[in-house]
Amino acid sequence: MSAPTKLGSVVNCPVCHVSHLPQQKNVKNGVFAATCQNCGHFFKFKVDSGLATQVTLTVNGQKYTVSTDQYSASTSLNEFLRTSRVSMGTKVMCREGGCGMCVVEAKLYEPISFGKRPYSINSCLYPVFLCDGWEITTVEGIPHKGDNSVSERLAHYNGSQCGYCSDGQVMNMHSLLEYNNGQVTMQQVEDAFDNVICRCTGYRPILDAMKSFAVDSPLNKKKSSLPYRDIGTLSKVCKRTGGPCSGNCSSQASDNGEMTRIVLKDAQWFKPQSVKQVFDAMKQAAGKRMKLVFGNTGYGVFIELGQWMFEVLIDLRGVQEMYTVDFDSDVVLGANLSLTQLQDIFYRGKSEPNLYYFDVLYERTKNIAAHSVRNLGCWAGNLMLKHAHPEFPSDVYCMLEAAGAQLDISDGSQASLGMYEISHFLALDMTGKVIVGMMLPGLDTKDYYIRTYNISKRAQNAHAYVNAGFRMRLDSKNNFLVKEKPTLVFGGISATFNHATRTEAFLVGKQLSNPEVFKAALTTLAAEVVPDTTDLSLASAAYRKNLALSYFYKFVLDVLGDLAPARLRTGANTLTRPLSSGQQSYDTKPMEWPLTQPMTKVLALNQTSGKAMYINDIPSKPQELHAAFVRSTVANATLQSMDATEALSMPGVVKFLEVKDIPGVNNCYPMAPVPLPEELFCSGQVSFHGQTLGLIIAEDEGTARSAANKVKVTYTNIQPPILTMADAISKKSIHPGLADEFVLGDAEAAIASSPKKIQGSISCGAQYHFHMETQVSIATPTEDGLEVDASTQWTDVIQQGIALILGCYESSITVRTKRLGGAYGGKISRNCLVSAAVGLAAHVTNRPVRMNMEFHTNMETMGKRFPYMANYQVGCSDTGVLNGVKITYYTDCGYLPIDNGLPVVLLFSDNAYYCQNWHLIPIGLKTNTPLNTAARSPGSCPSIFITESIMEHVARVVNLDPTEVRRVNLYQQGQLTPYKQSLLYCNITNLLTELETMAEVTQRKTSIAAFNQNNRWRKKGLSVVPLKFELAWEGAHYNCLVDIYQGDGSVVIDHGGIECGQGVNTKTIQVCAYKLGIPVDMIRVVANNTVVNANSITTGGSITSEICCLGIIKCCDKLLARIAPVRAKMSNPKWKDLIKQCGLDGINLTARYQTSPTVPKGDVINYFSYGVTCSEVELDILTGQYQISRVDLLYDCGESLNPEIDIGQVEGAFVMGLGYWLTEELKNDPATGALLTNSTWEYKPPLGKDIPIDFRVHLLKNAPNPVGILRSKASGEPPLCMSCSALFALKHAAEAARAEIGQNTFFPLSAPATVEKINTACLLKPDQMILTA
């Protein structure tokens, strides 16, 4: 029988293949017989009127057809948009809905209006075959100029640095405005920006730009003529008819629509239109791997739920019956309601007297996952995640169980199997069953207390450490007597613990306000809360248990209200964040503009409108292939063999490469500071989990990655890996000779003779760069060699690495880089692996080869910021004046030490403090982890943190304010650093005084002391940290070129730096325009390449912008000298006429200059930058949750070449530092070495609500740098070091908590100081949780 055909399609004879068209009037669904009219063959064929071979969607107003013969069942909307080049502005990074690069707008069904409304969604999550009939808008389809243009507004506010996240930011805001008809509040904006990560800007300019659209923004020139209505205020008006709301928006069941079936090579999609059809599809799928799909957001958490894992996928979106919204005495809600729609319903319903608890549900729902995930995912799907993975900490489960919700579950045999309590649902076998709705009870009495709790790693878009939902019916007039069995439900404890059943039973009939009852209940709860310890990615069992007990304590304090002692009341609630704000101040000199002009980046609008092209946006070349690494699954073993037979048998796989296929030297990083080879492919010793062993080359990206996983690898001599610094020290696993000890004076003698002798230890961990553009390279064979487009900060090292691998001349390799989607040091050397791999692949296949490293692979295989640990001994006076300092620095280099920064650590060890006696001992540790590499402020950042931790320790021992101890040790002008360099222009003392005045430090300290005295469970802390930062130009070779075109006088710059968000292109244009006296719009910068910019050093170290500006100055000086004689012959010529005449006179209008700055004789650096930061925090002692209330930052940027860019650099560096110090934690499996925090689910860089609520940044005024380029100073890295003040502020808050229990001794607070670690530092114990003052 021939394959199924759709009614109206042709049927082909299986013998002669002649096509026949069945007569529609005679042919219905079923199996039919026919005789071929050509050859006479008798055959049967099946007709399925619902069978489809394609889906159609509209993107930016244009229809596109997605055919089953072009795409697989698992193809995402994002993959379609990008591979078809419909939208290259729509980016992709994590492919799990956690980064927001992929955000687009989709018009989705909204049940209250019975129509479609625009929502932002993650295009990486949603399968394209679910998008039939959808209207999609991408960044290319919206206005890019005008008052209402989000793109232009974001660019104007300097909200785009590297630009890789900008299109996601823009589409998130555009969709929010569209959804709300342009009527949004500033609070709505801040709430909605929880889904797009930005590593560059620090979020403040992004939030400012987006909030400027709000109706309550003072910057909104177009105020709403009507009072603004938030969602919910229309609850009494039917949005569909405009009349009174009946409270019932239930969709009617209908079988009129036919179910569509899409058959692909790898799976089938069913698209039912009714609940009955859902079960029909499930019956047809019996015995096959099947999945019901609504938002497909679950696979962002559990990869095994990816659609490629299933044979049958059933799309629920078309089932109208499951969108029910029925308000009666109880509320009935359909399973197809998204979390956003549920949030809207809770808001609308909370004003109803019997639904007062909806306010609690609303507040919880709006903080589940991220805005664009809530738009896609439905509540029922979230519950099914919990059902399939009981360990999943579902907020939906906790809140609905606390609310007393019941589930309507059907198996298709009847309308419903009945209503199930959610706790019973977890034990129900859901095979063949579907959640079709839920019922939320109306409460006739006001004596129900329902609360939910969630504390997580960061303020937004993070799963809970532990979550909880409580419901109690209490008699408030009878000492809060528990009138019926309460509900105490938890998540995040273990897969088997959901209800605290013993505590629930104990509380019945008890008076909750009785201190003895509470104590007994807490003891009972403590006995039954037994956290799982097998999942190593989770927080410690002790913390999770404490958190569960704290939630219960908070609940009791909350219900007691004013009856609780005044000092305890702030323990009742979690911290509530107000709207954030920022202030910026700086100098500028309009007479020198465009120099010192606060100017928006020249290509910012390109970045915010989808026009900026990054490496992976480059169109595919003819016959282009894709590559993926085969990687190790152990961390310490010998590679015995690899068998690629199965991988090579897969359709589309072209080649497998291993070490024997390298024609040159197996070393992809020949310019490493420490000359040790970094192998492209492992030659024998496996040194870390994820090490590159070989390479699969295939026709497409997905096939390459799948095939790489099918290469069978055999290991021998598998040993336990060394993964921590402590383990490396104990096993003496050391990389010797990385840096010399530094000795000044006699530190040991000075310490021994000091009145105060102090010793301790402190550490700071690793940090993933989290550049939104992962490592990517494209190698293309040419007649002369290879052309390589690489996401690198250092084109020269890429060129050398490929040449070494291939055994060819460097001149045959040309490397280009136009811009980077973030870098932060992670692309200085780490792109070498990727570029060398595609270079080899292109050489072997003689075809273009691309590798876009998958995000998780990037996290696992690439090195990170160096972790450090320091043991110190200090001698000081009774007033804290330093006499001698001895520090042993340990750093985890990974398996190779070639990028280590130990010499830099020693250089920064003094920070801003003078001491005559130093002994610094650097030790590099060898572990079974990837080789670590430079990250923004490498060496300087950990060194300054270690020194500041020492100052904190000194202050505690001498019992003085840490600020005063810092003050008495500050450098004075003219003093010598440990390296004997005179501080000729030192202004750090003046900066401290100025900062203290502008930040009102003295008054705030008094206020904080009073607050801490009055509050047992909330504490505030404040810390002031100074900075001295060294900038060295030695070896900063940048090959720069300036061309003036004789036809019109326009100019091209080609400098040796690479634009990665720091604004080097804009600054060089400003300098060029200033020198030549022409408008900036006559100048453009072209991509860096190894032909024009040969032999240039890496972009990094904060110096690239200023040194490239130096190069442009020199080029312009040459050009002006050549032009001068021609100008002298003309009478005040216009620039265009002058250049035309130069052309006629044969003047060379091209100038080249390679910078080669040196350090003055006897010095080690060129200049110092200074700064001071004051951070204030508020801490919830019971949970570890905190808020950074305010930051005042004063930074000496010299005479800023562009204050707008430099302010952006300061803010972005500071917030990246906040991530390092507070939220970004990396964990490895101790047995295999595998990175456990390798996803956006577990690794949490800051989001918009993690930044300071009040963020004030000031560039020091009237402070020209006498030795700087055009009097400027660098801004990219120093502020990251200043952000450690937030950690110390939290430490001071924890000290106040410890003082409550008489623990006034010093304690170290190492980084990252996560919520868990801060809570642990407070020494919270259950016996401290009391109800009496």
mmCIF file of C-alpha atoms in Angstrom, residues 424-695:
data_model
loop_
_atom_site.group_PDB
_atom_site.id
_atom_site.type_symbol
_atom_site.label_atom_id
_atom_site.label_comp_id
_atom_site.label_asym_id
_atom_site.label_seq_id
_atom_site.Cartn_x
_atom_site.Cartn_y
_atom_site.Cartn_z
ATOM 1 C CA HIS A 424 -2.830 12.726 45.325
ATOM 2 C CA PHE A 425 -2.070 13.641 41.721
ATOM 3 C CA LEU A 426 1.651 13.132 42.321
ATOM 4 C CA ALA A 427 1.019 9.477 43.156
ATOM 5 C CA LEU A 428 -1.405 8.928 40.260
ATOM 6 C CA ASP A 429 -0.301 6.937 37.237
ATOM 7 C CA MET A 430 -0.807 9.511 34.478
ATOM 8 C CA THR A 431 -0.323 7.076 31.614
ATOM 9 C CA GLY A 432 -3.132 7.744 29.160
ATOM 10 C CA LYS A 433 -4.438 10.615 31.266
ATOM 11 C CA VAL A 434 -4.490 14.373 30.775
ATOM 12 C CA ILE A 435 -5.001 17.318 33.114
ATOM 13 C CA VAL A 436 -7.839 19.273 31.526
ATOM 14 C CA GLY A 437 -8.405 21.888 34.221
ATOM 15 C CA MET A 438 -8.429 22.796 37.875
ATOM 16 C CA MET A 439 -10.811 24.188 40.452
ATOM 17 C CA LEU A 440 -9.749 26.859 42.939
ATOM 18 C CA PRO A 441 -12.111 27.194 45.890
ATOM 19 C CA GLY A 442 -13.952 30.323 46.827
ATOM 20 C CA LEU A 443 -13.447 30.957 50.532
ATOM 21 C CA ASP A 444 -16.529 32.108 52.390
ATOM 22 C CA THR A 445 -14.571 33.095 55.482
ATOM 23 C CA LYS A 446 -11.618 35.404 55.985
ATOM 24 C CA ASP A 447 -9.844 33.145 58.452
ATOM 25 C CA TYR A 448 -7.686 31.306 55.911
ATOM 26 C CA TYR A 449 -4.054 32.385 55.852
ATOM 27 C CA ILE A 450 -2.319 31.349 52.641
ATOM 28 C CA ARG A 451 1.304 32.223 51.949
ATOM 29 C CA THR A 452 4.028 31.091 49.561
ATOM 30 C CA TYR A 453 7.806 31.350 49.832
ATOM 31 C CA ASN A 454 10.745 31.135 47.466
ATOM 32 C CA ILE A 455 14.397 32.040 48.021
ATOM 33 C CA SER A 456 16.774 31.546 45.117
ATOM 34 C CA LYS A 457 20.273 32.352 43.881
ATOM 35 C CA ARG A 458 19.275 35.688 42.398
ATOM 36 C CA ALA A 459 16.281 38.033 42.498
ATOM 37 C CA GLN A 460 14.646 36.909 39.237
ATOM 38 C CA ASN A 461 14.400 33.885 36.968
ATOM 39 C CA ALA A 462 16.006 31.355 39.283
ATOM 40 C CA HIS A 463 14.695 28.149 40.765
ATOM 41 C CA ALA A 464 14.230 28.031 44.498
ATOM 42 C CA TYR A 465 16.731 26.612 46.914
ATOM 43 C CA VAL A 466 13.566 25.624 48.773
ATOM 44 C CA ASN A 467 10.017 26.767 48.115
ATOM 45 C CA ALA A 468 6.918 26.384 50.220
ATOM 46 C CA GLY A 469 3.201 26.995 50.401
ATOM 47 C CA PHE A 470 1.246 27.160 53.650
ATOM 48 C CA ARG A 471 -2.478 27.273 54.351
ATOM 49 C CA MET A 472 -3.982 27.522 57.808
ATOM 50 C CA ARG A 473 -7.459 28.300 59.058
ATOM 51 C CA LEU A 474 -6.939 30.261 62.252
ATOM 52 C CA ASP A 475 -9.087 31.799 64.927
ATOM 53 C CA SER A 476 -7.323 35.100 65.455
ATOM 54 C CA LYS A 477 -9.495 35.862 68.501
ATOM 55 C CA ASN A 478 -8.425 32.675 70.248
ATOM 56 C CA ASN A 479 -4.625 32.928 70.111
ATOM 57 C CA PHE A 480 -4.685 31.861 66.477
ATOM 58 C CA LEU A 481 -6.179 28.466 67.133
ATOM 59 C CA VAL A 482 -5.612 26.106 64.206
ATOM 60 C CA LYS A 483 -9.215 25.193 63.336
ATOM 61 C CA GLU A 484 -8.565 22.421 60.793
ATOM 62 C CA LYS A 485 -5.709 20.416 59.394
ATOM 63 C CA PRO A 486 -3.287 22.895 57.805
ATOM 64 C CA THR A 487 -1.235 22.487 54.644
ATOM 65 C CA LEU A 488 2.558 22.754 54.857
ATOM 66 C CA VAL A 489 3.992 21.897 51.477
ATOM 67 C CA PHE A 490 7.639 22.163 50.415
ATOM 68 C CA GLY A 491 9.790 21.816 47.347
ATOM 69 C CA GLY A 492 13.542 21.453 47.064
ATOM 70 C CA ILE A 493 13.908 19.189 50.107
ATOM 71 C CA SER A 494 13.837 15.797 48.393
ATOM 72 C CA ALA A 495 11.974 13.888 45.713
ATOM 73 C CA THR A 496 9.844 12.146 48.344
ATOM 74 C CA PHE A 497 9.122 14.970 50.788
ATOM 75 C CA ASN A 498 6.323 17.345 49.846
ATOM 76 C CA HIS A 499 4.051 17.563 52.885
ATOM 77 C CA ALA A 500 5.109 18.045 56.489
ATOM 78 C CA THR A 501 2.379 15.630 57.546
ATOM 79 C CA ARG A 502 3.476 15.180 61.151
ATOM 80 C CA THR A 503 3.646 18.915 61.718
ATOM 81 C CA GLU A 504 0.272 19.353 60.025
ATOM 82 C CA ALA A 505 -1.267 16.773 62.346
ATOM 83 C CA PHE A 506 0.409 18.238 65.430
ATOM 84 C CA LEU A 507 -0.944 21.752 64.790
ATOM 85 C CA VAL A 508 -4.630 20.843 64.651
ATOM 86 C CA GLY A 509 -6.387 22.415 67.621
ATOM 87 C CA LYS A 510 -3.231 24.153 68.836
ATOM 88 C CA GLN A 511 -2.838 27.884 69.498
ATOM 89 C CA LEU A 512 -0.227 29.078 67.082
ATOM 90 C CA SER A 513 0.696 32.176 69.090
ATOM 91 C CA ASN A 514 1.644 30.075 72.087
ATOM 92 C CA PRO A 515 5.470 30.103 72.224
ATOM 93 C CA GLU A 516 5.583 26.539 73.503
ATOM 94 C CA VAL A 517 3.282 25.315 70.734
ATOM 95 C CA PHE A 518 5.419 27.080 68.164
ATOM 96 C CA LYS A 519 8.604 25.609 69.609
ATOM 97 C CA ALA A 520 7.130 22.104 69.550
ATOM 98 C CA ALA A 521 5.861 22.576 66.002
ATOM 99 C CA LEU A 522 9.293 23.772 64.877
ATOM 100 C CA THR A 523 10.899 20.746 66.516
ATOM 101 C CA THR A 524 8.417 18.439 64.801
ATOM 102 C CA LEU A 525 9.057 20.104 61.458
ATOM 103 C CA ALA A 526 12.819 19.882 61.929
ATOM 104 C CA ALA A 527 12.527 16.160 62.528
ATOM 105 C CA GLU A 528 10.636 15.463 59.300
ATOM 106 C CA VAL A 529 12.521 17.841 56.999
ATOM 107 C CA VAL A 530 15.383 15.628 55.843
ATOM 108 C CA PRO A 531 16.989 17.128 52.731
ATOM 109 C CA ASP A 532 18.389 14.902 50.010
ATOM 110 C CA THR A 533 22.189 14.916 49.830
ATOM 111 C CA THR A 534 22.701 12.976 46.600
ATOM 112 C CA ASP A 535 22.188 15.864 44.157
ATOM 113 C CA LEU A 536 25.480 17.728 44.358
ATOM 114 C CA SER A 537 24.196 20.724 42.415
ATOM 115 C CA LEU A 538 21.843 21.626 45.270
ATOM 116 C CA ALA A 539 22.603 23.838 48.234
ATOM 117 C CA SER A 540 23.754 22.143 51.413
ATOM 118 C CA ALA A 541 21.272 20.033 53.342
ATOM 119 C CA ALA A 542 21.820 22.200 56.430
ATOM 120 C CA TYR A 543 20.875 25.394 54.587
ATOM 121 C CA ARG A 544 17.829 23.884 52.917
ATOM 122 C CA LYS A 545 16.586 22.565 56.239
ATOM 123 C CA ASN A 546 17.132 25.919 57.924
ATOM 124 C CA LEU A 547 15.293 27.615 55.073
ATOM 125 C CA ALA A 548 12.260 25.352 55.494
ATOM 126 C CA LEU A 549 12.151 26.144 59.209
ATOM 127 C CA SER A 550 12.624 29.854 58.507
ATOM 128 C CA TYR A 551 9.631 29.842 56.156
ATOM 129 C CA PHE A 552 7.450 28.401 58.908
ATOM 130 C CA TYR A 553 8.768 30.984 61.368
ATOM 131 C CA LYS A 554 8.093 33.762 58.875
ATOM 132 C CA PHE A 555 4.567 32.493 58.385
ATOM 133 C CA VAL A 556 3.850 32.556 62.109
ATOM 134 C CA LEU A 557 5.308 36.052 62.518
ATOM 135 C CA ASP A 558 3.240 37.170 59.527
ATOM 136 C CA VAL A 559 -0.078 35.933 60.893
ATOM 137 C CA LEU A 560 0.669 37.332 64.346
ATOM 138 C CA GLY A 561 1.313 40.753 62.824
ATOM 139 C CA ASP A 562 1.406 43.486 65.444
ATOM 140 C CA LEU A 563 1.028 40.906 68.195
ATOM 141 C CA ALA A 564 4.604 39.825 67.526
ATOM 142 C CA PRO A 565 7.346 41.760 69.343
ATOM 143 C CA ALA A 566 8.355 44.847 67.374
ATOM 144 C CA ARG A 567 11.976 43.742 66.885
ATOM 145 C CA LEU A 568 10.829 40.485 65.301
ATOM 146 C CA ARG A 569 8.234 41.799 62.866
ATOM 147 C CA THR A 570 10.538 42.441 59.925
ATOM 148 C CA GLY A 571 11.249 38.726 59.938
ATOM 149 C CA ALA A 572 7.718 38.087 58.719
ATOM 150 C CA ASN A 573 8.232 39.052 55.107
ATOM 151 C CA THR A 574 10.811 38.654 52.407
ATOM 152 C CA LEU A 575 12.468 41.759 51.017
ATOM 153 C CA THR A 576 10.443 43.838 48.572
ATOM 154 C CA ARG A 577 12.431 45.712 45.959
ATOM 155 C CA PRO A 578 11.344 49.223 44.971
ATOM 156 C CA LEU A 579 11.926 50.685 41.536
ATOM 157 C CA SER A 580 15.585 51.135 40.707
ATOM 158 C CA SER A 581 17.162 54.412 39.685
ATOM 159 C CA GLY A 582 20.546 55.738 38.716
ATOM 160 C CA GLN A 583 22.541 58.932 38.676
ATOM 161 C CA GLN A 584 25.587 59.747 36.593
ATOM 162 C CA SER A 585 27.872 62.745 36.622
ATOM 163 C CA TYR A 586 30.974 63.623 34.618
ATOM 164 C CA ASP A 587 32.919 66.390 32.933
ATOM 165 C CA THR A 588 32.851 67.255 29.257
ATOM 166 C CA LYS A 589 34.388 70.058 27.198
ATOM 167 C CA PRO A 590 32.072 71.158 24.372
ATOM 168 C CA MET A 591 34.855 73.263 22.856
ATOM 169 C CA GLU A 592 36.784 70.041 22.175
ATOM 170 C CA TRP A 593 33.888 67.977 20.837
ATOM 171 C CA PRO A 594 33.754 65.332 19.483
ATOM 172 C CA LEU A 595 36.567 64.690 22.000
ATOM 173 C CA THR A 596 35.118 64.282 25.531
ATOM 174 C CA GLN A 597 31.626 64.274 24.028
ATOM 175 C CA PRO A 598 29.137 61.879 25.706
ATOM 176 C CA MET A 599 28.321 60.291 22.379
ATOM 177 C CA THR A 600 26.303 57.159 21.628
ATOM 178 C CA LYS A 601 28.252 54.362 19.997
ATOM 179 C CA VAL A 602 28.371 54.920 16.256
ATOM 180 C CA LEU A 603 26.813 51.568 15.384
ATOM 181 C CA ALA A 604 24.493 51.263 18.363
ATOM 182 C CA LEU A 605 21.373 51.497 16.197
ATOM 183 C CA ASN A 606 22.668 48.712 13.965
ATOM 184 C CA GLN A 607 22.993 46.562 17.072
ATOM 185 C CA THR A 608 19.488 47.355 18.330
ATOM 186 C CA SER A 609 17.780 46.859 14.968
ATOM 187 C CA GLY A 610 19.113 43.450 13.932
ATOM 188 C CA LYS A 611 21.500 44.817 11.318
ATOM 189 C CA ALA A 612 24.789 44.175 13.111
ATOM 190 C CA MET A 613 26.388 40.973 11.834
ATOM 191 C CA TYR A 614 28.295 38.642 14.153
ATOM 192 C CA ILE A 615 30.390 35.674 13.119
ATOM 193 C CA ASN A 616 27.585 33.130 13.151
ATOM 194 C CA ASP A 617 25.371 35.519 11.181
ATOM 195 C CA ILE A 618 27.703 35.275 8.171
ATOM 196 C CA PRO A 619 25.811 33.472 5.391
ATOM 197 C CA SER A 620 26.698 29.851 4.762
ATOM 198 C CA LYS A 621 29.159 29.278 1.958
ATOM 199 C CA PRO A 622 28.498 26.757 -0.809
ATOM 200 C CA GLN A 623 29.181 23.207 0.426
ATOM 201 C CA GLU A 624 29.762 24.471 3.957
ATOM 202 C CA LEU A 625 30.219 21.829 6.646
ATOM 203 C CA HIS A 626 29.824 21.920 10.406
ATOM 204 C CA ALA A 627 32.117 20.584 13.115
ATOM 205 C CA ALA A 628 31.667 19.394 16.683
ATOM 206 C CA PHE A 629 34.218 18.142 19.189
ATOM 207 C CA VAL A 630 34.317 14.644 20.570
ATOM 208 C CA ARG A 631 35.036 15.248 24.251
ATOM 209 C CA SER A 632 36.122 13.219 27.233
ATOM 210 C CA THR A 633 33.640 12.015 29.828
ATOM 211 C CA VAL A 634 36.291 11.488 32.510
ATOM 212 C CA ALA A 635 38.771 13.908 34.032
ATOM 213 C CA ASN A 636 41.892 11.897 34.794
ATOM 214 C CA ALA A 637 42.703 8.887 32.640
ATOM 215 C CA THR A 638 44.593 7.558 29.640
ATOM 216 C CA LEU A 639 42.930 7.640 26.252
ATOM 217 C CA GLN A 640 43.168 4.134 24.847
ATOM 218 C CA SER A 641 41.114 4.265 21.653
ATOM 219 C CA MET A 642 38.220 5.848 19.799
ATOM 220 C CA ASP A 643 35.756 4.092 17.502
ATOM 221 C CA ALA A 644 33.799 6.408 15.201
ATOM 222 C CA THR A 645 32.092 3.647 13.193
ATOM 223 C CA GLU A 646 28.588 4.385 14.420
ATOM 224 C CA ALA A 647 29.046 8.129 14.021
ATOM 225 C CA LEU A 648 30.360 7.770 10.476
ATOM 226 C CA SER A 649 27.385 5.612 9.522
ATOM 227 C CA MET A 650 24.960 8.445 10.257
ATOM 228 C CA PRO A 651 23.570 10.225 7.177
ATOM 229 C CA GLY A 652 25.308 13.548 6.692
ATOM 230 C CA VAL A 653 28.510 12.708 8.561
ATOM 231 C CA VAL A 654 31.542 13.405 6.395
ATOM 232 C CA LYS A 655 34.665 12.810 8.457
ATOM 233 C CA PHE A 656 36.126 12.050 11.860
ATOM 234 C CA LEU A 657 39.468 13.640 12.741
ATOM 235 C CA GLU A 658 41.834 12.773 15.571
ATOM 236 C CA VAL A 659 45.406 13.497 16.552
ATOM 237 C CA LYS A 660 46.929 11.419 13.747
ATOM 238 C CA ASP A 661 45.196 13.659 11.184
ATOM 239 C CA ILE A 662 47.097 16.777 12.255
ATOM 240 C CA PRO A 663 49.734 17.504 9.580
ATOM 241 C CA GLY A 664 51.658 19.986 11.710
ATOM 242 C CA VAL A 665 52.233 20.279 15.456
ATOM 243 C CA ASN A 666 49.524 19.361 17.931
ATOM 244 C CA ASN A 667 49.586 22.791 19.611
ATOM 245 C CA CYS A 668 46.828 25.321 18.970
ATOM 246 C CA TYR A 669 48.179 28.055 21.280
ATOM 247 C CA PRO A 670 51.784 28.802 20.292
ATOM 248 C CA MET A 671 51.899 32.301 21.836
ATOM 249 C CA ALA A 672 51.006 31.227 25.354
ATOM 250 C CA PRO A 673 52.768 33.337 28.027
ATOM 251 C CA VAL A 674 53.992 30.064 29.552
ATOM 252 C CA PRO A 675 55.349 28.081 26.583
ATOM 253 C CA LEU A 676 53.605 24.749 27.094
ATOM 254 C CA PRO A 677 51.700 23.121 24.233
ATOM 255 C CA GLU A 678 47.916 23.098 24.356
ATOM 256 C CA GLU A 679 46.846 20.075 22.369
ATOM 257 C CA LEU A 680 44.055 20.419 19.862
ATOM 258 C CA PHE A 681 43.254 16.733 20.279
ATOM 259 C CA CYS A 682 44.314 14.640 23.243
ATOM 260 C CA SER A 683 47.334 12.483 22.411
ATOM 261 C CA GLY A 684 47.092 10.216 25.435
ATOM 262 C CA GLN A 685 46.634 11.784 28.862
ATOM 263 C CA VAL A 686 43.076 12.938 29.522
ATOM 264 C CA SER A 687 43.330 15.834 31.955
ATOM 265 C CA PHE A 688 39.789 17.161 32.409
ATOM 266 C CA HIS A 689 36.167 16.295 31.752
ATOM 267 C CA GLY A 690 35.209 17.783 28.405
ATOM 268 C CA GLN A 691 38.723 17.723 26.922
ATOM 269 C CA THR A 692 38.737 17.665 23.126
ATOM 270 C CA LEU A 693 39.645 14.228 21.755
ATOM 271 C CA GLY A 694 38.601 14.458 18.127
ATOM 272 C CA LEU A 695 36.326 16.194 15.667
#
